[in-house]
Amino acid sequence: MSLWQRLKERLGGEKAERGAPRGGDGGGAPPGAAPARPPGQGPARPRGQPAAREAGDAVARLRGAGAKDGPSTDEVIAILRRARGTPREAEAVAHLVAAMDERLLPDPIRVACADLLAARGDEQGALGVLEGGAPRARAGAARAQPVSSTEGLVLAADLYASMGQLPRALGAIERVLVREIGAPGARERHRRWRAALGAERPAAPRVEDVTIVAPSAGKTPFRLLREVARGGSGAVYEAEDEVLGRRVGFKVYHGRGGDRAHLTREARLAVALEGPGVVRVFDADPDEGWIALEWVARGSLRDVLRAGDAAALAPIGRWARPLARALARIHDRGYVHADVKPGNVLLRQLGEPVLSDFGLARPRGAPSAGGSPGYVSPERLGGRPSDPRDDVYGYGRVLEDVLVRLAPLGSEGLSPWEELALRCLGPDDERPPDGAALVRAVC
């Protein structure tokens, strides 16, 4: 039985109970009833009948939510608010559930419906509405995307937490923090749930984290031109190789020599995995704390999105397919990148993405070591060792970040990628198990 069928069955049962006669046999006037009205004055009309009929008509309009001639999103939410806590509440939700059976509803409507279901104690039903539920009953109907608005993610996080699914709760709230650091209550929830999971606290900022270097770059042939990125491990500069006359990406670690082992492992792994889809390393000095990488003038997916140039990323398959092939090659070599996010996907050209920053990469099955909030799978947050499915989750998050910006532009051909993002971010056992399966899914 589908989610929608279960919801309708429960709600239908409540509606029947509320409509059943209470006491008496339904015949004759009950004791103490008001006397009949004098002849010629017509039958008495119960007080409030027009208002009740109007409320019933409004609730019935919810059945057309999402339809071309149905109520607007604002109307639907207003009707739900008026019905909340009244005998019409179950009927209102039942109409919306029936509408979801036939068409995709906007995020604000689904969030309002899920909030009402949660208030009624149906947490599983509320999560189903937010997650998109099972495939729709109508043949050929599309499957809904999980709600991706800040309000929807916060509500989903609270529901996961109340059901004891703290890793999924933490994953959802980190997705909120990535886009809106000041979202009310998000940081408090994040601290509380991390503590409950026993997750390591983020390291306190160190004095070295400012990483201000002189334009000469010390004992190197590189002349620094400008800073282009900054992360947890170091800062990246555009630089010029004054000997060979080429541009390079010059990454300076915050530790300036104190991160020797970390830097050495990152550089060696990038060289070992060198090939399509992996950034090229030209030189490194673990003692001085720097790596010289190929210069990718277009920058990262994150740079394109921040510049408001999301339209350049359509069609998605142009860069998403080769990115899947790069992950497949990494997984085939027995490694997990462990930090797949827009900032680590560089674009030599729009059809030639390369993965950078292998500082968190680990052999499959090895203990994981941190990650970028908002792009770490719930299973990894729960303590699972490094697994290719973690990279698949990160790939799904990258797709989600791009889709959220392309959808309002009316870009075509998004549906297959929305479905793939849904699978990548969904339950672990429904996710493509590795990069090879991802490649099969995008071909």
Coordinates of C-alpha atoms in Angstrom, one line a residue:
M1 CA 0.0 0.0 0.0
S2 CA 1.4 3.4 -1.0
L3 CA 2.1 6.3 1.4
W4 CA -0.9 8.2 -0.1
Q5 CA -3.2 5.2 0.3
R6 CA -2.2 4.7 3.9
L7 CA -2.7 8.4 4.6
K8 CA -6.1 8.5 2.9
E9 CA -7.2 5.3 4.8
R10 CA -6.3 6.9 8.1
L11 CA -7.8 10.2 7.4
G12 CA -10.9 8.6 5.9
G13 CA -11.4 6.6 9.0
E14 CA -11.2 9.7 11.2
K15 CA -13.7 11.5 8.9
A16 CA -16.2 8.7 9.2
E17 CA -15.9 8.7 13.0
R18 CA -16.5 12.4 13.2
G19 CA -19.5 12.2 10.9
A20 CA -21.2 9.4 12.9
P21 CA -24.4 10.4 14.9
R22 CA -23.8 10.6 18.6
G23 CA -26.6 9.3 20.9
G24 CA -30.3 8.7 20.1
D25 CA -31.7 6.8 17.1
G26 CA -31.8 9.8 14.9
G27 CA -35.6 10.0 15.0
G28 CA -37.8 12.7 16.6
A29 CA -36.7 15.6 18.6
P30 CA -34.4 15.0 21.5
P31 CA -35.5 15.8 25.0
G32 CA -35.3 19.5 25.7
A33 CA -35.5 20.5 22.1
A34 CA -36.8 23.9 21.2
P35 CA -40.5 24.0 20.3
A36 CA -41.5 24.0 16.7
R37 CA -41.8 27.3 15.0
P38 CA -45.2 28.8 14.4
P39 CA -46.9 28.0 11.1
G40 CA -45.9 30.2 8.2
Q41 CA -42.4 31.0 9.4
G42 CA -40.7 28.0 7.7
P43 CA -38.2 25.6 9.1
A44 CA -35.6 26.8 11.5
R45 CA -32.1 27.3 10.0
P46 CA -29.3 26.2 12.4
R47 CA -27.2 29.0 13.7
G48 CA -23.9 29.4 11.8
Q49 CA -25.0 27.2 8.8
P50 CA -23.9 29.7 6.1
A51 CA -20.5 30.0 7.8
A52 CA -20.2 26.2 8.1
R53 CA -21.2 25.7 4.4
E54 CA -18.7 28.4 3.4
A55 CA -15.9 26.7 5.4
G56 CA -16.8 23.3 3.8
D57 CA -16.7 24.8 0.3
A58 CA -13.3 26.3 1.0
V59 CA -11.9 23.0 2.3
A60 CA -13.3 21.2 -0.7
R61 CA -11.3 23.5 -3.0
L62 CA -8.1 22.0 -1.6
R63 CA -8.9 19.0 -3.9
G64 CA -7.9 21.2 -6.8
A65 CA -4.6 22.3 -5.3
G66 CA -1.9 22.5 -8.0
A67 CA -4.4 22.4 -10.8
K68 CA -4.6 25.1 -13.4
D69 CA -8.0 26.3 -12.2
G70 CA -7.4 25.4 -8.6
P71 CA -6.7 27.7 -5.6
S72 CA -3.4 29.6 -5.5
T73 CA -0.6 28.6 -3.1
D74 CA -1.5 31.4 -0.7
E75 CA -5.2 30.4 -0.8
V76 CA -4.3 26.8 0.0
I77 CA -2.2 27.8 3.0
A78 CA -4.8 30.2 4.3
I79 CA -7.5 27.5 4.1
L80 CA -5.3 25.1 5.9
R81 CA -4.7 27.6 8.7
R82 CA -8.4 28.2 9.1
A83 CA -9.1 24.5 9.2
R84 CA -6.4 23.7 11.8
G85 CA -7.8 22.6 15.1
T86 CA -11.3 22.4 13.7
P87 CA -13.5 19.4 12.8
R88 CA -12.6 20.2 9.2
E89 CA -8.8 19.5 9.8
A90 CA -8.8 15.9 8.7
E91 CA -11.0 16.6 5.7
A92 CA -8.5 19.4 4.6
V93 CA -5.5 17.1 4.8
A94 CA -7.4 14.3 3.0
H95 CA -8.2 16.6 0.1
L96 CA -4.5 17.6 -0.2
V97 CA -3.4 14.0 0.0
A98 CA -5.8 13.2 -2.9
A99 CA -4.4 16.2 -4.9
M100 CA -0.8 14.8 -4.3
D101 CA -2.0 11.6 -5.8
E102 CA -2.5 13.3 -9.1
R103 CA -0.1 16.2 -9.4
L104 CA 3.0 17.8 -8.0
L105 CA 2.3 20.5 -5.5
P106 CA 4.6 23.5 -4.7
D107 CA 6.9 23.2 -1.8
P108 CA 5.1 25.7 0.5
I109 CA 1.9 23.7 0.2
R110 CA 3.7 20.4 1.0
V111 CA 5.5 22.0 4.0
A112 CA 2.2 23.3 5.4
C113 CA 0.5 19.9 4.9
A114 CA 3.5 18.1 6.5
D115 CA 3.4 20.6 9.4
L116 CA -0.3 19.8 10.0
L117 CA 0.3 16.1 9.8
A118 CA 3.1 16.3 12.3
A119 CA 0.8 18.3 14.7
R120 CA -1.7 15.5 14.4
G121 CA 1.0 13.0 15.5
D122 CA 1.5 11.5 12.0
E123 CA 5.3 12.0 11.8
Q124 CA 5.8 9.3 9.2
G125 CA 3.1 10.7 7.0
A126 CA 4.6 14.2 7.3
L127 CA 8.1 12.9 6.3
G128 CA 6.5 11.1 3.4
V129 CA 5.0 14.4 2.1
L130 CA 8.4 16.2 2.5
E131 CA 10.4 13.4 0.9
G132 CA 8.2 13.0 -2.1
G133 CA 6.5 9.8 -1.0
A134 CA 6.2 6.6 -3.1
P135 CA 5.7 6.7 -6.9
R136 CA 2.2 8.1 -7.6
A137 CA -0.7 5.9 -8.3
R138 CA -1.5 7.4 -11.7
A139 CA 0.2 5.6 -14.5
G140 CA 3.0 7.7 -15.9
A141 CA 2.8 10.3 -13.2
A142 CA 6.0 11.9 -12.1
R143 CA 7.6 11.3 -8.7
A144 CA 7.9 14.4 -6.5
Q145 CA 11.2 15.8 -5.6
P146 CA 12.0 16.0 -1.8
V147 CA 11.2 19.5 -0.5
S148 CA 14.3 21.6 -0.7
S149 CA 13.2 24.9 0.9
T150 CA 14.8 26.0 4.1
E151 CA 11.5 25.6 6.0
G152 CA 11.0 22.2 4.6
L153 CA 14.5 21.0 5.5
V154 CA 14.2 22.3 9.0
L155 CA 10.9 20.5 9.5
A156 CA 12.3 17.3 8.0
A157 CA 15.3 17.6 10.3
D158 CA 13.1 18.0 13.4
L159 CA 11.0 15.0 12.3
Y160 CA 14.1 12.8 11.8
A161 CA 15.3 13.8 15.2
S162 CA 12.0 13.0 16.9
M163 CA 12.1 9.6 15.3
G164 CA 15.6 8.9 16.5
Q165 CA 17.3 9.3 13.1
L166 CA 19.9 11.8 14.2
P167 CA 22.4 11.3 11.3
R168 CA 19.6 12.2 8.8
A169 CA 18.6 15.1 11.0
L170 CA 22.1 16.4 11.1
G171 CA 22.5 16.0 7.3
A172 CA 19.3 18.0 6.7
I173 CA 20.2 20.8 9.0
E174 CA 23.7 21.0 7.5
R175 CA 22.1 21.5 4.1
V176 CA 20.2 24.4 5.6
L177 CA 23.4 26.0 7.1
V178 CA 25.2 25.7 3.7
R179 CA 22.7 28.0 2.1
E180 CA 21.5 30.1 5.1
I181 CA 23.9 30.2 8.1
G182 CA 21.5 32.5 10.0
A183 CA 18.4 30.3 9.6
P184 CA 16.6 30.5 13.0
G185 CA 17.5 27.7 15.3
A186 CA 19.7 25.9 12.7
R187 CA 23.0 26.3 14.5
E188 CA 21.6 25.4 17.9
R189 CA 20.1 22.2 16.4
H190 CA 23.4 21.4 14.7
R191 CA 25.4 21.7 17.9
R192 CA 22.9 19.7 19.9
W193 CA 22.7 16.8 17.4
R194 CA 26.4 16.7 16.8
A195 CA 26.9 16.4 20.5
A196 CA 24.3 13.7 20.8
L197 CA 26.0 11.7 18.0
G198 CA 29.4 12.1 19.7
A199 CA 30.7 13.8 16.6
E200 CA 34.0 15.7 16.8
R201 CA 33.7 19.4 17.4
P202 CA 35.1 21.5 14.5
A203 CA 38.6 22.6 15.3
A204 CA 38.9 26.1 16.7
P205 CA 40.4 28.6 14.2
R206 CA 44.1 28.9 14.5
V207 CA 46.3 31.9 14.1
E208 CA 47.8 30.3 11.0
D209 CA 44.4 30.2 9.4
V210 CA 44.8 33.7 8.1
T211 CA 47.4 32.4 5.6
I212 CA 48.6 35.7 4.4
V213 CA 51.6 35.1 2.1
A214 CA 54.0 37.6 0.5
P215 CA 53.6 38.1 -3.3
S216 CA 57.0 36.3 -3.9
A217 CA 55.7 33.0 -2.4
G218 CA 59.0 32.5 -0.6
K219 CA 61.5 30.0 -2.0
T220 CA 59.5 29.1 -5.1
P221 CA 59.5 30.1 -8.7
F222 CA 55.9 31.3 -8.3
R223 CA 54.7 34.9 -8.2
L224 CA 51.3 35.2 -6.5
L225 CA 48.7 37.3 -8.3
R226 CA 45.4 37.0 -6.2
E227 CA 43.6 34.8 -3.7
V228 CA 40.8 32.8 -5.4
A229 CA 39.5 30.4 -2.7
R230 CA 39.9 29.6 1.0
G231 CA 38.9 26.5 2.9
G232 CA 39.4 24.5 6.1
S233 CA 42.8 23.3 5.1
G234 CA 44.3 26.2 3.2
A235 CA 44.0 29.1 0.7
V236 CA 44.4 28.9 -3.0
Y237 CA 46.0 31.7 -5.1
E238 CA 46.3 32.3 -8.8
A239 CA 50.1 32.4 -9.4
E240 CA 52.6 32.6 -12.3
D241 CA 55.4 30.2 -12.8
E242 CA 58.2 32.7 -13.6
V243 CA 60.4 29.9 -15.0
L244 CA 58.0 28.1 -17.3
G245 CA 55.7 31.1 -17.9
R246 CA 52.4 29.4 -17.1
R247 CA 49.6 30.1 -14.6
V248 CA 49.2 27.7 -11.7
G249 CA 46.9 27.2 -8.7
F250 CA 49.1 27.7 -5.6
K251 CA 47.6 26.1 -2.5
V252 CA 49.1 27.1 0.8
Y253 CA 48.2 25.0 3.9
H254 CA 47.2 26.9 7.0
G255 CA 49.7 24.9 9.0
R256 CA 52.6 26.1 6.9
G257 CA 54.7 22.9 7.3
G258 CA 52.8 21.5 10.3
D259 CA 50.5 19.6 7.9
R260 CA 53.3 17.8 6.2
A261 CA 51.7 14.3 6.3
H262 CA 48.3 15.6 5.2
L263 CA 49.8 17.6 2.3
T264 CA 52.0 14.7 1.2
R265 CA 49.1 12.3 1.1
E266 CA 46.9 14.7 -0.8
A267 CA 49.5 15.4 -3.5
R268 CA 50.6 11.7 -3.9
L269 CA 47.0 10.5 -4.2
A270 CA 46.1 13.1 -6.8
V271 CA 49.2 12.0 -8.8
A272 CA 48.3 8.3 -8.4
L273 CA 44.8 9.0 -9.7
E274 CA 45.9 11.3 -12.4
G275 CA 43.8 11.1 -15.5
P276 CA 40.4 12.2 -16.8
G277 CA 38.4 14.1 -14.2
V278 CA 41.3 14.6 -11.7
V279 CA 43.2 17.9 -11.2
R280 CA 46.9 17.8 -12.2
V281 CA 49.6 18.4 -9.6
F282 CA 52.8 20.0 -10.8
D283 CA 54.9 20.4 -7.7
A284 CA 54.7 20.3 -3.9
D285 CA 56.8 21.2 -0.8
P286 CA 55.5 19.4 2.3
D287 CA 58.0 21.3 4.5
E288 CA 56.9 24.7 3.3
G289 CA 53.3 23.7 3.1
W290 CA 52.3 24.3 -0.5
I291 CA 51.1 22.5 -3.6
A292 CA 51.2 23.8 -7.2
L293 CA 48.2 22.7 -9.2
E294 CA 47.0 23.2 -12.8
W295 CA 45.3 26.6 -13.2
V296 CA 41.6 26.3 -14.1
A297 CA 40.6 29.8 -15.2
R298 CA 36.8 29.2 -15.2
G299 CA 36.9 28.2 -11.5
S300 CA 34.6 25.8 -9.8
L301 CA 30.9 25.0 -10.0
R302 CA 30.5 27.0 -6.8
D303 CA 32.1 30.1 -8.6
V304 CA 29.7 29.8 -11.5
L305 CA 26.7 29.6 -9.2
R306 CA 27.9 32.5 -7.0
A307 CA 28.4 34.6 -10.1
G308 CA 24.7 34.1 -11.0
D309 CA 25.6 32.2 -14.2
A310 CA 23.7 29.0 -13.5
A311 CA 22.3 29.1 -17.0
A312 CA 25.8 28.2 -18.3
L313 CA 25.5 24.8 -16.5
A314 CA 22.6 23.7 -18.8
P315 CA 22.4 21.1 -20.2
I316 CA 23.4 19.4 -17.0
G317 CA 24.6 16.2 -18.7
R318 CA 27.5 18.1 -20.3
W319 CA 29.4 18.2 -17.1
A320 CA 27.5 15.7 -14.8
R321 CA 28.2 12.7 -17.0
P322 CA 32.0 13.2 -17.1
L323 CA 31.9 13.9 -13.3
A324 CA 30.2 10.6 -12.7
R325 CA 32.9 8.9 -14.8
A326 CA 35.7 10.5 -12.7
L327 CA 34.1 9.1 -9.5
A328 CA 33.8 5.7 -11.2
R329 CA 37.5 5.8 -11.9
I330 CA 38.4 6.8 -8.4
H331 CA 36.2 4.1 -6.9
D332 CA 37.6 1.5 -9.2
R333 CA 41.0 2.3 -7.8
G334 CA 39.7 1.5 -4.3
Y335 CA 39.4 5.1 -3.0
V336 CA 36.6 7.4 -1.8
H337 CA 37.0 11.2 -2.5
A338 CA 34.9 12.0 0.6
D339 CA 34.5 15.7 -0.2
V340 CA 32.4 16.0 -3.4
K341 CA 30.9 19.5 -3.4
P342 CA 30.6 22.4 -5.9
G343 CA 33.8 24.1 -4.6
N344 CA 35.8 21.0 -5.4
V345 CA 34.5 20.5 -9.0
L346 CA 36.7 22.7 -11.3
L347 CA 35.7 23.4 -14.9
R348 CA 38.5 23.3 -17.5
Q349 CA 35.6 23.8 -19.9
L350 CA 31.9 23.4 -19.3
G351 CA 32.1 19.8 -20.6
E352 CA 35.4 18.9 -18.7
P353 CA 35.0 19.0 -14.9
V354 CA 37.9 17.9 -12.7
L355 CA 37.8 16.9 -9.1
S356 CA 40.3 18.7 -6.8
D357 CA 41.2 18.6 -3.1
F358 CA 42.0 15.0 -2.2
G359 CA 42.9 15.9 1.4
L360 CA 40.0 13.9 2.9
A361 CA 40.2 11.0 0.4
R362 CA 40.6 7.5 2.0
P363 CA 40.8 3.9 0.9
R364 CA 37.4 2.3 0.8
G365 CA 36.6 0.9 4.3
A366 CA 39.0 3.2 6.1
P367 CA 37.8 5.5 8.9
S368 CA 36.5 8.8 7.5
A369 CA 38.0 12.1 8.5
G370 CA 35.6 14.9 8.7
G371 CA 33.9 16.5 5.7
S372 CA 32.2 19.7 4.4
P373 CA 28.9 20.4 6.3
G374 CA 25.9 19.9 4.0
Y375 CA 27.7 17.5 1.7
V376 CA 28.3 14.6 4.1
S377 CA 26.0 11.6 3.9
P378 CA 23.8 10.7 7.0
E379 CA 25.5 7.3 7.1
R380 CA 28.9 8.8 7.3
L381 CA 27.7 11.3 9.9
G382 CA 26.6 8.2 11.9
G383 CA 30.2 6.8 11.8
R384 CA 30.2 4.5 8.8
P385 CA 33.7 4.0 7.3
S386 CA 34.5 5.4 3.9
D387 CA 32.1 4.1 1.3
P388 CA 31.6 5.1 -2.4
R389 CA 28.0 5.8 -1.6
D390 CA 29.2 8.8 0.4
D391 CA 30.6 10.3 -2.9
V392 CA 27.3 9.4 -4.6
Y393 CA 25.5 11.4 -1.9
G394 CA 27.8 14.3 -2.5
Y395 CA 27.2 14.0 -6.3
G396 CA 23.4 14.2 -5.5
R397 CA 24.0 17.4 -3.4
V398 CA 25.9 19.0 -6.3
L399 CA 23.1 18.2 -8.6
E400 CA 20.6 19.6 -6.1
D401 CA 22.5 22.9 -5.8
V402 CA 22.5 23.3 -9.6
L403 CA 18.9 22.2 -10.1
V404 CA 17.6 24.7 -7.4
R405 CA 19.1 27.5 -9.5
L406 CA 18.2 26.2 -13.0
A407 CA 14.5 25.4 -12.3
P408 CA 13.4 29.0 -11.9
L409 CA 15.0 29.8 -15.3
G410 CA 12.7 27.4 -17.1
S411 CA 15.6 25.2 -18.2
E412 CA 14.5 22.1 -20.1
G413 CA 15.5 18.4 -19.6
L414 CA 15.8 18.7 -15.8
S415 CA 13.4 15.9 -14.8
P416 CA 15.8 12.9 -15.3
W417 CA 18.4 14.8 -13.2
E418 CA 15.9 15.6 -10.5
E419 CA 15.0 11.9 -10.3
L420 CA 18.7 11.0 -10.1
A421 CA 19.3 13.6 -7.3
L422 CA 16.4 12.1 -5.5
R423 CA 18.0 8.6 -5.6
C424 CA 21.4 9.9 -4.6
L425 CA 20.0 11.7 -1.6
G426 CA 17.6 9.0 -0.6
P427 CA 17.9 5.9 1.6
D428 CA 21.3 4.3 1.5
D429 CA 20.1 1.0 0.1
E430 CA 18.3 2.8 -2.8
R431 CA 21.3 5.0 -3.7
P432 CA 23.6 3.9 -6.6
P433 CA 26.3 1.9 -4.8
D434 CA 29.3 3.5 -6.5
G435 CA 30.5 5.6 -9.4
A436 CA 30.1 2.8 -12.0
A437 CA 26.4 2.5 -11.1
L438 CA 26.2 6.3 -11.3
V439 CA 27.6 6.2 -14.8
R440 CA 25.0 3.6 -15.8
A441 CA 22.3 5.8 -14.4
V442 CA 23.4 8.9 -16.4
C443 CA 23.9 7.2 -19.7

